[in-house]
Amino acid sequence: MGSTFHFPTRLVFSNSAAADLLQELHHFESPKVIFLTDTGIVHAGLIDPFIQAIRADGIPVETFCDIPGNPNVQDVLPAFDAAKQMGASVVVGLGGGSVIDTAKAVGILLAHPDIDWEDLQWGRVKLQRPSVPVIAIPTTAGTGSEVTKVTVIGDRTGFKKGVLHPFVFTRTAIIDGSLTISLPPKLTAATGMDALVHAIEAYTGKRASAMTDIFALSAIRSIVRWLPEATFNGTNLRARQAMSEAAAIAGIAFDQSGLALAHAIGGPLTAKYHLHHGLGVSVLLPATLAFNCSAIPEDRWEPLRQALSLPAGAEPTSLPEWSKAFITALNMPVKLSEVGLQEEDIKEIAEGTTRMAMFANNCRPAAVEELVALLEENL
Ligand SMILES: [Fe+2]
């Protein structure tokens, strides 16, 4: 099978996101902006410079701030209604992955006002036309949602099912690390580890290509260098900007090449125990690297070794120990029992793993019994 690389989003690496947003809005004829965010962002005061700049420019703007974490379709519809009522022609999402996924869903719904979201999720209908333009401004450095062609919204029962289509790509992503400065160390570490796992899985997964390698290796190099600094010295703007850029670059890589075993196990694990996504995939990294390290071809190992800054001569078998040390230094757990995994749930999680889309992309095939052993060994 060949590979395709398609990335239409305009990426702005910014040191003044409000000014850059205004510049983006000037590309449109008479824009009307629906500005989506969450209450945490409002309370942190992050929204104010954006709204002031838009209003001062005379551009009509309405805000909708009631987007919860892990939104379901019933959380998206009020945002869509607000956008429809004002006749929005541009959607701006300022926030983490939940806000940006909602902004992407609202953009799609504005272009397809009569469509039922669940019909889209389950493939009963297809997208007919591109989304209304969406501008994503991330306030965390991890999910990569600002650069991916998927939006993951829960259905009416809360079951998470992504809508994946090239029409879902944002028009512009504005990457400004200063917006992440108020993130506490725990969240900085967990979201940053999510980005690292994206990059590692993009590189080691079966669908990696010459193009995605460039992005994945660059992101790995940067995250290994800057994540500890961003976590423990959060006001270091250079570290924050490097992490925000690396998370977007890792997002571009995995969007094109797919993810692998840590995310496949991470799906059922985080759902079962209501874990933070980044914490879930991070704690699974050492175990999945231990499982996969023998399947990394020799010619693919050397660039990865260099990106990780491992010493010359280090072998892929050093990956589990390296990752444990890196994660421990971030004050994050490396044992599955520390995130609540119960022995009696292991079989169910192993079976759930095999139903995840990214499972087939792992470089080494895994039988359910092997997954059970992997989870038991890392309890
Ligand atoms: Fe992830």
Tab-separated table of C-alpha atoms in Angstrom, residues 25-375:
chain	number	residue	atom	x	y	z
A	25	LEU	CA	-9.921	37.191	9.847
A	26	HIS	CA	-8.945	39.896	7.371
A	27	HIS	CA	-8.676	37.167	4.716
A	28	PHE	CA	-12.471	36.883	4.764
A	29	GLU	CA	-15.060	39.205	3.247
A	30	SER	CA	-17.279	40.583	6.079
A	31	PRO	CA	-16.573	37.757	8.564
A	32	LYS	CA	-19.001	36.969	11.375
A	33	VAL	CA	-17.227	35.107	14.149
A	34	ILE	CA	-18.525	32.547	16.620
A	35	PHE	CA	-15.832	32.282	19.305
A	36	LEU	CA	-15.895	28.967	21.207
A	37	THR	CA	-14.077	28.282	24.453
A	38	ASP	CA	-14.610	26.893	27.961
A	39	THR	CA	-15.182	28.531	31.327
A	40	GLY	CA	-11.659	27.722	32.546
A	41	ILE	CA	-10.197	29.755	29.676
A	42	VAL	CA	-12.590	32.620	30.443
A	43	HIS	CA	-11.643	32.612	34.150
A	44	ALA	CA	-7.949	32.539	33.274
A	45	GLY	CA	-8.548	35.740	31.264
A	46	LEU	CA	-7.110	34.164	28.116
A	47	ILE	CA	-10.116	35.104	25.991
A	48	ASP	CA	-10.073	38.877	26.663
A	49	PRO	CA	-7.302	40.047	24.283
A	50	PHE	CA	-8.907	38.126	21.415
A	51	ILE	CA	-12.402	39.535	21.896
A	52	GLN	CA	-11.065	43.053	22.440
A	53	ALA	CA	-9.026	42.867	19.256
A	54	ILE	CA	-11.935	41.507	17.178
A	55	ARG	CA	-14.405	44.096	18.546
A	56	ALA	CA	-11.961	46.973	18.134
A	57	ASP	CA	-11.700	45.978	14.491
A	58	GLY	CA	-15.484	46.173	14.068
A	59	ILE	CA	-15.905	42.471	13.267
A	60	PRO	CA	-19.164	40.975	14.635
A	61	VAL	CA	-18.383	38.306	17.262
A	62	GLU	CA	-20.422	36.181	19.667
A	63	THR	CA	-18.899	33.957	22.328
A	64	PHE	CA	-20.037	30.536	23.497
A	65	CYS	CA	-18.146	29.350	26.588
A	66	ASP	CA	-20.064	26.271	27.794
A	67	ILE	CA	-17.983	23.521	26.232
A	68	PRO	CA	-17.249	20.720	28.707
A	69	GLY	CA	-14.319	18.291	28.640
A	70	ASN	CA	-15.023	15.197	26.498
A	71	PRO	CA	-18.067	16.755	24.786
A	72	ASN	CA	-20.976	14.684	23.519
A	73	VAL	CA	-23.246	15.616	20.642
A	74	GLN	CA	-25.717	17.228	23.054
A	75	ASP	CA	-22.889	19.564	24.185
A	76	VAL	CA	-22.073	20.512	20.599
A	77	LEU	CA	-25.616	21.353	19.477
A	78	PRO	CA	-26.046	24.496	21.676
A	79	ALA	CA	-22.759	25.839	20.285
A	80	PHE	CA	-24.017	25.094	16.774
A	81	ASP	CA	-27.341	26.839	17.532
A	82	ALA	CA	-25.519	29.952	18.760
A	83	ALA	CA	-23.390	29.942	15.603
A	84	LYS	CA	-26.425	29.438	13.344
A	85	GLN	CA	-28.423	32.192	15.038
A	86	MET	CA	-25.770	34.819	14.406
A	87	GLY	CA	-25.114	33.567	10.882
A	88	ALA	CA	-21.486	32.800	11.700
A	89	SER	CA	-19.145	32.527	8.738
A	90	VAL	CA	-15.981	31.725	10.738
A	91	VAL	CA	-15.574	29.501	13.818
A	92	VAL	CA	-12.747	30.181	16.263
A	93	GLY	CA	-11.881	27.588	18.925
A	94	LEU	CA	-9.647	28.700	21.805
A	95	GLY	CA	-8.848	25.853	24.192
A	96	GLY	CA	-7.692	22.269	24.515
A	97	GLY	CA	-8.705	19.301	22.386
A	98	SER	CA	-12.346	19.317	23.542
A	99	VAL	CA	-12.920	22.924	22.477
A	100	ILE	CA	-11.099	22.497	19.174
A	101	ASP	CA	-12.952	19.264	18.346
A	102	THR	CA	-16.223	21.072	19.106
A	103	ALA	CA	-15.190	23.981	16.860
A	104	LYS	CA	-14.451	21.505	14.057
A	105	ALA	CA	-17.851	19.838	14.577
A	106	VAL	CA	-19.651	23.223	14.558
A	107	GLY	CA	-17.839	24.148	11.336
A	108	ILE	CA	-19.063	20.912	9.730
A	109	LEU	CA	-22.622	21.404	11.010
A	110	LEU	CA	-22.776	24.996	9.732
A	111	ALA	CA	-21.955	23.646	6.285
A	112	HIS	CA	-24.504	20.803	6.682
A	113	PRO	CA	-27.291	22.274	8.871
A	114	ASP	CA	-29.695	19.395	8.223
A	115	ILE	CA	-27.321	16.557	9.026
A	116	ASP	CA	-27.596	14.404	12.163
A	117	TRP	CA	-24.181	14.122	13.837
A	118	GLU	CA	-24.734	10.488	14.806
A	119	ASP	CA	-25.481	9.623	11.162
A	120	LEU	CA	-22.090	11.091	10.303
A	121	GLN	CA	-20.359	9.224	13.147
A	122	TRP	CA	-21.700	5.898	12.004
A	123	GLY	CA	-21.108	6.525	8.317
A	124	ARG	CA	-24.809	6.576	7.404
A	125	VAL	CA	-24.254	9.870	5.548
A	126	LYS	CA	-21.173	11.407	3.958
A	127	LEU	CA	-19.930	14.984	4.103
A	128	GLN	CA	-20.987	16.894	1.005
A	129	ARG	CA	-18.844	20.021	1.254
A	130	PRO	CA	-15.951	21.549	3.212
A	131	SER	CA	-16.474	22.869	6.719
A	132	VAL	CA	-17.126	26.548	7.324
A	133	PRO	CA	-13.617	27.931	8.032
A	134	VAL	CA	-12.340	27.043	11.513
A	135	ILE	CA	-9.425	28.762	13.216
A	136	ALA	CA	-7.941	26.737	16.081
A	137	ILE	CA	-5.913	28.353	18.848
A	138	PRO	CA	-4.685	25.645	21.259
A	139	THR	CA	-4.118	26.414	24.938
A	140	THR	CA	-2.509	23.037	25.665
A	141	ALA	CA	0.448	21.370	23.956
A	142	GLY	CA	-0.540	17.778	23.307
A	143	THR	CA	-3.644	16.634	21.441
A	144	GLY	CA	-2.715	17.955	18.009
A	145	SER	CA	-6.430	18.464	17.272
A	146	GLU	CA	-5.604	21.800	15.614
A	147	VAL	CA	-3.902	19.936	12.748
A	148	THR	CA	-5.869	16.680	12.392
A	149	LYS	CA	-8.725	15.714	10.094
A	150	VAL	CA	-10.708	14.064	12.870
A	151	THR	CA	-13.121	15.374	15.488
A	152	VAL	CA	-13.948	13.052	18.377
A	153	ILE	CA	-17.366	13.804	19.868
A	154	GLY	CA	-19.354	11.388	22.039
A	155	ASP	CA	-22.690	10.192	20.697
A	156	ARG	CA	-25.863	10.686	22.770
A	157	THR	CA	-24.832	7.833	25.092
A	158	GLY	CA	-21.300	9.232	25.514
A	159	PHE	CA	-19.642	6.663	23.240
A	160	LYS	CA	-16.686	8.366	21.573
A	161	LYS	CA	-16.684	7.962	17.831
A	162	GLY	CA	-14.608	10.210	15.610
A	163	VAL	CA	-15.671	11.767	12.342
A	164	LEU	CA	-12.670	11.530	10.053
A	165	HIS	CA	-12.619	13.336	6.716
A	166	PRO	CA	-10.361	15.804	4.881
A	167	PHE	CA	-13.207	18.381	5.156
A	168	VAL	CA	-12.653	18.371	8.943
A	169	PHE	CA	-9.198	20.033	8.750
A	170	THR	CA	-9.086	23.517	10.272
A	171	ARG	CA	-8.419	26.459	7.939
A	172	THR	CA	-5.728	27.878	10.245
A	173	ALA	CA	-3.998	26.832	13.462
A	174	ILE	CA	-2.361	29.592	15.490
A	175	ILE	CA	0.341	28.128	17.724
A	176	ASP	CA	1.324	30.473	20.550
A	177	GLY	CA	3.107	28.818	23.478
A	178	SER	CA	2.432	31.771	25.796
A	179	LEU	CA	-1.219	30.591	25.976
A	180	THR	CA	-0.049	27.436	27.819
A	181	ILE	CA	1.905	29.232	30.547
A	182	SER	CA	-0.866	28.905	33.151
A	183	LEU	CA	-1.075	25.103	32.687
A	184	PRO	CA	0.023	23.426	35.945
A	185	PRO	CA	2.963	20.949	35.897
A	186	LYS	CA	0.767	17.835	36.044
A	187	LEU	CA	-1.249	18.813	32.972
A	188	THR	CA	1.800	20.099	31.142
A	189	ALA	CA	3.496	16.733	31.649
A	190	ALA	CA	0.440	14.628	30.755
A	191	THR	CA	-0.427	16.576	27.590
A	192	GLY	CA	3.238	16.720	26.565
A	193	MET	CA	3.569	12.960	27.009
A	194	ASP	CA	0.512	12.505	24.772
A	195	ALA	CA	2.384	14.441	22.082
A	196	LEU	CA	5.507	12.325	22.601
A	197	VAL	CA	3.528	9.091	22.260
A	198	HIS	CA	1.891	10.481	19.089
A	199	ALA	CA	5.314	11.110	17.592
A	200	ILE	CA	6.806	7.753	18.647
A	201	GLU	CA	3.771	5.813	17.378
A	202	ALA	CA	3.751	7.787	14.114
A	203	TYR	CA	7.384	6.772	13.598
A	204	THR	CA	7.138	3.130	14.662
A	205	GLY	CA	3.677	2.406	13.185
A	206	LYS	CA	3.257	0.440	9.970
A	207	ARG	CA	1.924	3.398	7.969
A	208	ALA	CA	4.923	5.655	8.647
A	209	SER	CA	6.225	7.318	5.484
A	210	ALA	CA	9.211	9.406	4.435
A	211	MET	CA	7.109	12.543	5.055
A	212	THR	CA	5.710	11.570	8.441
A	213	ASP	CA	9.186	10.507	9.614
A	214	ILE	CA	10.389	14.090	9.177
A	215	PHE	CA	7.622	15.412	11.414
A	216	ALA	CA	7.723	12.572	13.945
A	217	LEU	CA	11.500	12.678	14.500
A	218	SER	CA	11.506	16.476	14.757
A	219	ALA	CA	8.734	16.357	17.376
A	220	ILE	CA	10.474	13.590	19.372
A	221	ARG	CA	13.749	15.544	19.448
A	222	SER	CA	12.013	18.690	20.613
A	223	ILE	CA	9.764	17.087	23.241
A	224	VAL	CA	12.638	15.135	24.819
A	225	ARG	CA	14.594	18.387	25.004
A	226	TRP	CA	11.823	20.722	26.251
A	227	LEU	CA	9.072	18.831	28.091
A	228	PRO	CA	10.889	18.604	31.465
A	229	GLU	CA	11.682	22.335	31.308
A	230	ALA	CA	8.097	23.277	30.321
A	231	THR	CA	6.811	21.102	33.172
A	232	PHE	CA	9.018	22.370	35.980
A	233	ASN	CA	9.772	25.883	34.774
A	234	GLY	CA	6.447	26.714	33.212
A	235	THR	CA	7.176	30.399	32.654
A	236	ASN	CA	10.034	29.558	30.286
A	237	LEU	CA	8.460	30.846	27.097
A	238	ARG	CA	11.035	29.195	24.864
A	239	ALA	CA	10.157	25.787	26.334
A	240	ARG	CA	6.427	26.531	26.055
A	241	GLN	CA	6.686	27.619	22.424
A	242	ALA	CA	8.873	24.604	21.566
A	243	MET	CA	6.310	22.247	23.146
A	244	SER	CA	3.340	23.887	21.408
A	245	GLU	CA	5.094	23.654	18.051
A	246	ALA	CA	6.227	20.065	18.682
A	247	ALA	CA	2.704	18.979	19.669
A	248	ALA	CA	1.353	20.385	16.389
A	249	ILE	CA	4.175	18.772	14.410
A	250	ALA	CA	3.533	15.422	16.150
A	251	GLY	CA	-0.165	15.904	15.329
A	252	ILE	CA	0.612	16.316	11.634
A	253	ALA	CA	2.671	13.105	11.769
A	254	PHE	CA	0.107	10.887	13.464
A	255	ASP	CA	-2.830	12.305	11.508
A	256	GLN	CA	-1.158	11.066	8.337
A	257	SER	CA	0.406	7.841	9.605
A	258	GLY	CA	-1.918	6.621	12.365
A	259	LEU	CA	-1.222	5.642	15.967
A	260	ALA	CA	-0.372	2.281	17.513
A	261	LEU	CA	-0.501	0.049	20.579
A	262	ALA	CA	-0.287	2.607	23.426
A	263	HIS	CA	-3.285	4.464	22.000
A	264	ALA	CA	-5.100	1.203	21.195
A	265	ILE	CA	-4.838	0.029	24.831
A	266	GLY	CA	-5.284	3.623	26.007
A	267	GLY	CA	-8.823	3.747	24.558
A	268	PRO	CA	-10.405	1.060	26.766
A	269	LEU	CA	-8.065	1.803	29.719
A	270	THR	CA	-8.926	5.508	29.950
A	271	ALA	CA	-12.638	4.840	29.331
A	272	LYS	CA	-12.795	2.185	32.081
A	273	TYR	CA	-11.140	4.295	34.780
A	274	HIS	CA	-12.013	7.802	33.479
A	275	LEU	CA	-8.333	8.684	33.145
A	276	HIS	CA	-6.823	11.720	31.484
A	277	HIS	CA	-5.930	10.621	27.950
A	278	GLY	CA	-2.303	11.788	28.188
A	279	LEU	CA	-1.808	10.052	31.537
A	280	GLY	CA	-3.240	6.820	30.091
A	281	VAL	CA	-1.040	6.668	26.998
A	282	SER	CA	2.012	7.799	28.956
A	283	VAL	CA	1.781	5.016	31.527
A	284	LEU	CA	1.452	2.530	28.656
A	285	LEU	CA	4.529	3.752	26.801
A	286	PRO	CA	7.209	1.631	28.582
A	287	ALA	CA	5.179	-1.585	28.247
A	288	THR	CA	4.324	-1.030	24.587
A	289	LEU	CA	7.920	-0.108	23.759
A	290	ALA	CA	9.071	-3.304	25.488
A	291	PHE	CA	6.641	-5.247	23.310
A	292	ASN	CA	7.538	-3.432	20.081
A	293	CYS	CA	11.286	-2.853	20.387
A	294	SER	CA	12.253	-6.127	18.702
A	295	ALA	CA	10.159	-5.136	15.633
A	296	ILE	CA	11.956	-1.836	14.950
A	297	PRO	CA	14.126	-2.454	11.860
A	298	GLU	CA	17.818	-1.632	12.188
A	299	ASP	CA	17.769	1.135	9.574
A	300	ARG	CA	14.806	2.811	11.346
A	301	TRP	CA	16.411	2.569	14.768
A	302	GLU	CA	19.372	4.886	14.200
A	303	PRO	CA	17.307	8.033	13.410
A	304	LEU	CA	15.070	7.276	16.404
A	305	ARG	CA	18.068	6.751	18.710
A	306	GLN	CA	19.474	10.106	17.635
A	307	ALA	CA	16.134	11.911	18.061
A	308	LEU	CA	15.890	10.510	21.610
A	309	SER	CA	19.503	11.597	22.320
A	310	LEU	CA	20.401	8.054	23.362
A	311	PRO	CA	24.152	7.267	23.298
A	312	ALA	CA	25.746	5.780	20.179
A	313	GLY	CA	25.551	2.008	20.311
A	314	ALA	CA	22.337	1.974	22.381
A	315	GLU	CA	19.947	-0.771	21.248
A	316	PRO	CA	16.138	-0.682	20.857
A	317	THR	CA	15.964	-2.875	23.981
A	318	SER	CA	16.979	0.194	25.979
A	319	LEU	CA	13.676	1.934	25.100
A	320	PRO	CA	11.574	0.656	28.028
A	321	GLU	CA	14.158	1.731	30.636
A	322	TRP	CA	14.737	5.057	28.894
A	323	SER	CA	10.997	5.802	28.824
A	324	LYS	CA	10.533	4.813	32.475
A	325	ALA	CA	13.295	7.191	33.532
A	326	PHE	CA	11.908	10.019	31.379
A	327	ILE	CA	8.354	9.591	32.691
A	328	THR	CA	9.467	9.196	36.315
A	329	ALA	CA	11.471	12.420	36.037
A	330	LEU	CA	8.184	14.158	35.114
A	331	ASN	CA	6.633	12.832	38.359
A	332	MET	CA	4.284	10.644	36.349
A	333	PRO	CA	3.441	6.976	37.024
A	334	VAL	CA	5.018	4.064	35.160
A	335	LYS	CA	3.023	1.241	36.740
A	336	LEU	CA	-0.519	0.489	35.615
A	337	SER	CA	-1.700	-0.159	39.180
A	338	GLU	CA	-0.839	3.486	39.921
A	339	VAL	CA	-3.588	4.621	37.519
A	340	GLY	CA	-6.056	2.146	38.999
A	341	LEU	CA	-5.811	-0.907	36.718
A	342	GLN	CA	-7.365	-3.923	38.459
A	343	GLU	CA	-6.169	-7.412	37.619
A	344	GLU	CA	-9.726	-8.645	37.051
A	345	ASP	CA	-10.291	-6.017	34.304
A	346	ILE	CA	-7.223	-6.934	32.239
A	347	LYS	CA	-8.954	-9.427	29.926
A	348	GLU	CA	-11.730	-6.954	29.101
A	349	ILE	CA	-9.204	-4.188	28.333
A	350	ALA	CA	-7.106	-6.535	26.176
A	351	GLU	CA	-10.181	-7.527	24.165
A	352	GLY	CA	-11.247	-3.875	23.817
A	353	THR	CA	-7.767	-3.063	22.507
A	354	THR	CA	-8.177	-5.387	19.524
A	355	ARG	CA	-11.298	-3.461	18.454
A	356	MET	CA	-9.469	-0.113	18.273
A	357	ALA	CA	-8.700	1.152	14.755
A	358	MET	CA	-5.020	1.888	15.521
A	359	PHE	CA	-4.387	-1.670	16.759
A	360	ALA	CA	-3.778	-2.939	13.208
A	361	ASN	CA	-1.155	-0.215	12.649
A	362	ASN	CA	1.152	-1.518	15.384
A	363	CYS	CA	4.523	-2.703	14.048
A	364	ARG	CA	4.221	-6.040	15.858
A	365	PRO	CA	0.953	-7.991	15.807
A	366	ALA	CA	-0.391	-8.835	19.268
A	367	ALA	CA	-2.708	-11.665	20.279
A	368	VAL	CA	-5.140	-11.104	23.156
A	369	GLU	CA	-3.049	-13.411	25.396
A	370	GLU	CA	0.046	-11.330	24.648
A	371	LEU	CA	-1.836	-8.153	25.575
A	372	VAL	CA	-2.968	-9.768	28.814
A	373	ALA	CA	0.639	-10.705	29.633
A	374	LEU	CA	1.859	-7.193	28.749
A	375	LEU	CA	-0.692	-5.604	31.095
